[in-house]
Amino acid sequence: MKKIVFVAFIALFGLSTANAQDVKKTKKVVNSKAVAKKVEAPKVDGPGMLFDTDTIDYGTVAPNSEGKREFSFVNNGNKPLIIESTQGSCGCTVPTKPEKPILPGERGVIGVKYDTSRAGQPFTKNVTVKSNAVGQETKVLTIKGVVLPNPAPAEVPAKS
């Protein structure tokens, strides 16, 4: 029994040591300086739309604060990308879109403005983007966060 436990322990140790050596390098050394490799966007045949992120977290914001944020994307295709429309899931979310086509390799921005006057509430809202992107003609983006409650009015001392 002790031999089986010992052999199992050695095998487990050997496997974990072997797996630790199989880590992909994310940096290369150039002139003895570490340089991060540039991540290449997967190319598509036709117009493409690759977002940096699908979700923007506003975090905790003060009531009536600036509610503008931006979703950045790149056309990773070989034809111009046309954003046909952007639609918020409610009237409190107002998106904007690029008016001109986004050429291959160029970056674009979908702007979003959330109405932060809705104090004391967490929110999760969607923005639907319709485009001519191959394979994802409709893309749903998400914003979320919490708007703090309005501060209590200061008490006015009574006159005597």
PDB file of C-alpha atoms in Angstrom:
ATOM      1  CA  MET A   1       0.000   0.000   0.000  1.00  0.00           C
ATOM      2  CA  LYS A   2       2.822   2.392   0.868  1.00  0.00           C
ATOM      3  CA  LYS A   3       4.481   1.637  -2.483  1.00  0.00           C
ATOM      4  CA  ILE A   4       1.276   2.533  -4.395  1.00  0.00           C
ATOM      5  CA  VAL A   5       0.931   5.851  -2.562  1.00  0.00           C
ATOM      6  CA  PHE A   6       4.613   6.606  -3.134  1.00  0.00           C
ATOM      7  CA  VAL A   7       4.397   5.793  -6.876  1.00  0.00           C
ATOM      8  CA  ALA A   8       1.222   7.898  -7.206  1.00  0.00           C
ATOM      9  CA  PHE A   9       2.939  10.830  -5.472  1.00  0.00           C
ATOM     10  CA  ILE A  10       5.990  10.578  -7.766  1.00  0.00           C
ATOM     11  CA  ALA A  11       3.750  10.371 -10.871  1.00  0.00           C
ATOM     12  CA  LEU A  12       1.720  13.400  -9.761  1.00  0.00           C
ATOM     13  CA  PHE A  13       4.886  15.381  -9.037  1.00  0.00           C
ATOM     14  CA  GLY A  14       6.352  14.416 -12.429  1.00  0.00           C
ATOM     15  CA  LEU A  15       3.215  15.432 -14.316  1.00  0.00           C
ATOM     16  CA  SER A  16       2.938  18.795 -12.600  1.00  0.00           C
ATOM     17  CA  THR A  17       6.634  19.487 -13.250  1.00  0.00           C
ATOM     18  CA  ALA A  18       6.270  18.534 -16.927  1.00  0.00           C
ATOM     19  CA  ASN A  19       3.168  20.761 -17.343  1.00  0.00           C
ATOM     20  CA  ALA A  20       4.945  23.680 -15.708  1.00  0.00           C
ATOM     21  CA  GLN A  21       7.508  23.580 -18.544  1.00  0.00           C
ATOM     22  CA  ASP A  22       4.801  23.801 -21.233  1.00  0.00           C
ATOM     23  CA  VAL A  23       3.944  27.494 -20.711  1.00  0.00           C
ATOM     24  CA  LYS A  24       3.694  29.635 -23.859  1.00  0.00           C
ATOM     25  CA  LYS A  25       5.923  32.663 -23.865  1.00  0.00           C
ATOM     26  CA  THR A  26       4.104  35.999 -24.235  1.00  0.00           C
ATOM     27  CA  LYS A  27       7.251  38.075 -24.467  1.00  0.00           C
ATOM     28  CA  LYS A  28      10.339  37.886 -26.594  1.00  0.00           C
ATOM     29  CA  VAL A  29      13.756  39.309 -25.869  1.00  0.00           C
ATOM     30  CA  VAL A  30      15.104  41.903 -28.294  1.00  0.00           C
ATOM     31  CA  ASN A  31      18.522  43.387 -27.552  1.00  0.00           C
ATOM     32  CA  SER A  32      18.226  41.991 -23.997  1.00  0.00           C
ATOM     33  CA  LYS A  33      14.961  43.896 -23.381  1.00  0.00           C
ATOM     34  CA  ALA A  34      11.622  42.181 -22.862  1.00  0.00           C
ATOM     35  CA  VAL A  35       9.076  43.250 -25.474  1.00  0.00           C
ATOM     36  CA  ALA A  36       5.416  42.198 -25.445  1.00  0.00           C
ATOM     37  CA  LYS A  37       4.275  40.452 -28.620  1.00  0.00           C
ATOM     38  CA  LYS A  38       1.568  42.199 -30.612  1.00  0.00           C
ATOM     39  CA  VAL A  39      -1.621  40.150 -30.657  1.00  0.00           C
ATOM     40  CA  GLU A  40      -2.874  39.788 -34.212  1.00  0.00           C
ATOM     41  CA  ALA A  41      -6.606  40.082 -34.824  1.00  0.00           C
ATOM     42  CA  PRO A  42      -8.018  37.062 -36.649  1.00  0.00           C
ATOM     43  CA  LYS A  43      -8.656  38.040 -40.279  1.00  0.00           C
ATOM     44  CA  VAL A  44     -12.025  37.484 -41.939  1.00  0.00           C
ATOM     45  CA  ASP A  45     -13.008  37.435 -45.594  1.00  0.00           C
ATOM     46  CA  GLY A  46     -15.324  40.432 -45.969  1.00  0.00           C
ATOM     47  CA  PRO A  47     -16.018  43.147 -43.397  1.00  0.00           C
ATOM     48  CA  GLY A  48     -15.187  42.233 -39.797  1.00  0.00           C
ATOM     49  CA  MET A  49     -15.828  43.772 -36.391  1.00  0.00           C
ATOM     50  CA  LEU A  50     -13.647  42.843 -33.412  1.00  0.00           C
ATOM     51  CA  PHE A  51     -14.316  44.747 -30.154  1.00  0.00           C
ATOM     52  CA  ASP A  52     -11.694  45.341 -27.464  1.00  0.00           C
ATOM     53  CA  THR A  53     -14.394  44.458 -24.923  1.00  0.00           C
ATOM     54  CA  ASP A  54     -18.100  43.560 -25.060  1.00  0.00           C
ATOM     55  CA  THR A  55     -18.846  45.015 -21.605  1.00  0.00           C
ATOM     56  CA  ILE A  56     -18.095  48.367 -20.009  1.00  0.00           C
ATOM     57  CA  ASP A  57     -18.369  48.512 -16.223  1.00  0.00           C
ATOM     58  CA  TYR A  58     -19.039  52.056 -15.060  1.00  0.00           C
ATOM     59  CA  GLY A  59     -18.372  50.954 -11.503  1.00  0.00           C
ATOM     60  CA  THR A  60     -19.988  53.177  -8.869  1.00  0.00           C
ATOM     61  CA  VAL A  61     -20.797  56.653 -10.164  1.00  0.00           C
ATOM     62  CA  ALA A  62     -22.246  59.783  -8.583  1.00  0.00           C
ATOM     63  CA  PRO A  63     -25.729  60.882  -9.620  1.00  0.00           C
ATOM     64  CA  ASN A  64     -25.762  63.282 -12.602  1.00  0.00           C
ATOM     65  CA  SER A  65     -22.109  62.511 -13.400  1.00  0.00           C
ATOM     66  CA  GLU A  66     -20.685  62.087 -16.884  1.00  0.00           C
ATOM     67  CA  GLY A  67     -22.259  58.981 -18.410  1.00  0.00           C
ATOM     68  CA  LYS A  68     -20.305  58.818 -21.688  1.00  0.00           C
ATOM     69  CA  ARG A  69     -18.198  55.777 -22.527  1.00  0.00           C
ATOM     70  CA  GLU A  70     -16.837  54.238 -25.742  1.00  0.00           C
ATOM     71  CA  PHE A  71     -16.610  50.734 -27.196  1.00  0.00           C
ATOM     72  CA  SER A  72     -13.561  50.535 -29.463  1.00  0.00           C
ATOM     73  CA  PHE A  73     -13.338  48.039 -32.326  1.00  0.00           C
ATOM     74  CA  VAL A  74     -11.251  47.218 -35.389  1.00  0.00           C
ATOM     75  CA  ASN A  75     -12.313  46.104 -38.852  1.00  0.00           C
ATOM     76  CA  ASN A  76     -10.415  42.815 -39.025  1.00  0.00           C
ATOM     77  CA  GLY A  77     -11.756  42.025 -42.482  1.00  0.00           C
ATOM     78  CA  ASN A  78     -10.666  42.839 -46.005  1.00  0.00           C
ATOM     79  CA  LYS A  79     -13.696  44.969 -47.006  1.00  0.00           C
ATOM     80  CA  PRO A  80     -15.194  48.193 -45.557  1.00  0.00           C
ATOM     81  CA  LEU A  81     -17.375  47.773 -42.454  1.00  0.00           C
ATOM     82  CA  ILE A  82     -20.624  49.740 -42.349  1.00  0.00           C
ATOM     83  CA  ILE A  83     -22.401  50.206 -39.010  1.00  0.00           C
ATOM     84  CA  GLU A  84     -26.044  50.374 -40.063  1.00  0.00           C
ATOM     85  CA  SER A  85     -27.588  51.183 -36.677  1.00  0.00           C
ATOM     86  CA  THR A  86     -27.103  51.199 -32.920  1.00  0.00           C
ATOM     87  CA  GLN A  87     -30.033  50.829 -30.513  1.00  0.00           C
ATOM     88  CA  GLY A  88     -30.112  51.121 -26.716  1.00  0.00           C
ATOM     89  CA  SER A  89     -32.285  48.754 -24.694  1.00  0.00           C
ATOM     90  CA  CYS A  90     -34.137  51.710 -23.143  1.00  0.00           C
ATOM     91  CA  GLY A  91     -34.374  55.488 -23.375  1.00  0.00           C
ATOM     92  CA  CYS A  92     -31.731  55.936 -20.668  1.00  0.00           C
ATOM     93  CA  THR A  93     -29.026  54.508 -22.954  1.00  0.00           C
ATOM     94  CA  VAL A  94     -28.183  56.546 -26.055  1.00  0.00           C
ATOM     95  CA  PRO A  95     -25.603  55.051 -28.447  1.00  0.00           C
ATOM     96  CA  THR A  96     -23.821  56.767 -31.354  1.00  0.00           C
ATOM     97  CA  LYS A  97     -22.217  55.162 -34.383  1.00  0.00           C
ATOM     98  CA  PRO A  98     -19.565  56.066 -36.956  1.00  0.00           C
ATOM     99  CA  GLU A  99     -21.160  57.659 -40.018  1.00  0.00           C
ATOM    100  CA  LYS A 100     -18.390  56.684 -42.460  1.00  0.00           C
ATOM    101  CA  PRO A 101     -17.384  53.119 -43.386  1.00  0.00           C
ATOM    102  CA  ILE A 102     -14.495  51.683 -41.374  1.00  0.00           C
ATOM    103  CA  LEU A 103     -11.816  50.524 -43.804  1.00  0.00           C
ATOM    104  CA  PRO A 104      -9.905  47.249 -43.305  1.00  0.00           C
ATOM    105  CA  GLY A 105      -7.449  47.544 -40.410  1.00  0.00           C
ATOM    106  CA  GLU A 106      -8.938  50.829 -39.164  1.00  0.00           C
ATOM    107  CA  ARG A 107     -10.420  51.392 -35.721  1.00  0.00           C
ATOM    108  CA  GLY A 108     -13.874  52.730 -34.928  1.00  0.00           C
ATOM    109  CA  VAL A 109     -15.888  53.708 -31.852  1.00  0.00           C
ATOM    110  CA  ILE A 110     -19.448  53.117 -30.674  1.00  0.00           C
ATOM    111  CA  GLY A 111     -20.277  55.853 -28.157  1.00  0.00           C
ATOM    112  CA  VAL A 112     -22.722  55.256 -25.297  1.00  0.00           C
ATOM    113  CA  LYS A 113     -24.272  57.781 -22.928  1.00  0.00           C
ATOM    114  CA  TYR A 114     -26.122  56.493 -19.869  1.00  0.00           C
ATOM    115  CA  ASP A 115     -28.505  58.796 -17.976  1.00  0.00           C
ATOM    116  CA  THR A 116     -26.919  58.895 -14.504  1.00  0.00           C
ATOM    117  CA  SER A 117     -29.794  60.922 -13.033  1.00  0.00           C
ATOM    118  CA  ARG A 118     -31.432  57.609 -12.079  1.00  0.00           C
ATOM    119  CA  ALA A 119     -29.882  57.685  -8.611  1.00  0.00           C
ATOM    120  CA  GLY A 120     -29.622  54.818  -6.173  1.00  0.00           C
ATOM    121  CA  GLN A 121     -29.939  52.035  -8.727  1.00  0.00           C
ATOM    122  CA  PRO A 122     -27.689  49.393 -10.218  1.00  0.00           C
ATOM    123  CA  PHE A 123     -28.047  49.096 -13.989  1.00  0.00           C
ATOM    124  CA  THR A 124     -27.281  46.666 -16.784  1.00  0.00           C
ATOM    125  CA  LYS A 125     -28.235  47.839 -20.268  1.00  0.00           C
ATOM    126  CA  ASN A 126     -27.580  46.558 -23.777  1.00  0.00           C
ATOM    127  CA  VAL A 127     -26.661  48.264 -27.018  1.00  0.00           C
ATOM    128  CA  THR A 128     -27.465  46.352 -30.210  1.00  0.00           C
ATOM    129  CA  VAL A 129     -25.155  47.082 -33.152  1.00  0.00           C
ATOM    130  CA  LYS A 130     -26.279  46.127 -36.664  1.00  0.00           C
ATOM    131  CA  SER A 131     -23.643  46.041 -39.402  1.00  0.00           C
ATOM    132  CA  ASN A 132     -22.493  44.253 -42.524  1.00  0.00           C
ATOM    133  CA  ALA A 133     -19.863  42.281 -40.558  1.00  0.00           C
ATOM    134  CA  VAL A 134     -19.502  38.714 -41.786  1.00  0.00           C
ATOM    135  CA  GLY A 135     -20.902  36.228 -39.270  1.00  0.00           C
ATOM    136  CA  GLN A 136     -22.094  38.802 -36.746  1.00  0.00           C
ATOM    137  CA  GLU A 137     -24.518  41.140 -38.423  1.00  0.00           C
ATOM    138  CA  THR A 138     -25.954  41.841 -34.972  1.00  0.00           C
ATOM    139  CA  LYS A 139     -23.665  42.378 -31.969  1.00  0.00           C
ATOM    140  CA  VAL A 140     -24.889  43.035 -28.415  1.00  0.00           C
ATOM    141  CA  LEU A 141     -22.725  45.187 -26.146  1.00  0.00           C
ATOM    142  CA  THR A 142     -23.362  45.670 -22.418  1.00  0.00           C
ATOM    143  CA  ILE A 143     -22.911  48.526 -19.959  1.00  0.00           C
ATOM    144  CA  LYS A 144     -23.332  48.098 -16.231  1.00  0.00           C
ATOM    145  CA  GLY A 145     -22.717  49.905 -12.981  1.00  0.00           C
ATOM    146  CA  VAL A 146     -24.325  51.487  -9.943  1.00  0.00           C
ATOM    147  CA  VAL A 147     -25.499  55.076  -9.556  1.00  0.00           C
ATOM    148  CA  LEU A 148     -25.138  56.248  -5.956  1.00  0.00           C
ATOM    149  CA  PRO A 149     -28.204  57.668  -4.193  1.00  0.00           C
ATOM    150  CA  ASN A 150     -28.679  61.430  -4.107  1.00  0.00           C
ATOM    151  CA  PRO A 151     -27.091  62.966  -1.005  1.00  0.00           C
ATOM    152  CA  ALA A 152     -29.545  63.862   1.746  1.00  0.00           C
ATOM    153  CA  PRO A 153     -30.306  67.597   1.883  1.00  0.00           C
ATOM    154  CA  ALA A 154     -28.528  69.422   4.673  1.00  0.00           C
ATOM    155  CA  GLU A 155     -30.745  70.406   7.579  1.00  0.00           C
ATOM    156  CA  VAL A 156     -31.359  74.110   7.878  1.00  0.00           C
ATOM    157  CA  PRO A 157     -31.034  75.271  11.500  1.00  0.00           C
ATOM    158  CA  ALA A 158     -34.207  76.848  12.898  1.00  0.00           C
ATOM    159  CA  LYS A 159     -34.142  80.605  13.591  1.00  0.00           C
ATOM    160  CA  SER A 160     -34.792  81.629  17.142  1.00  0.00           C
TER     161      SER A 160
END
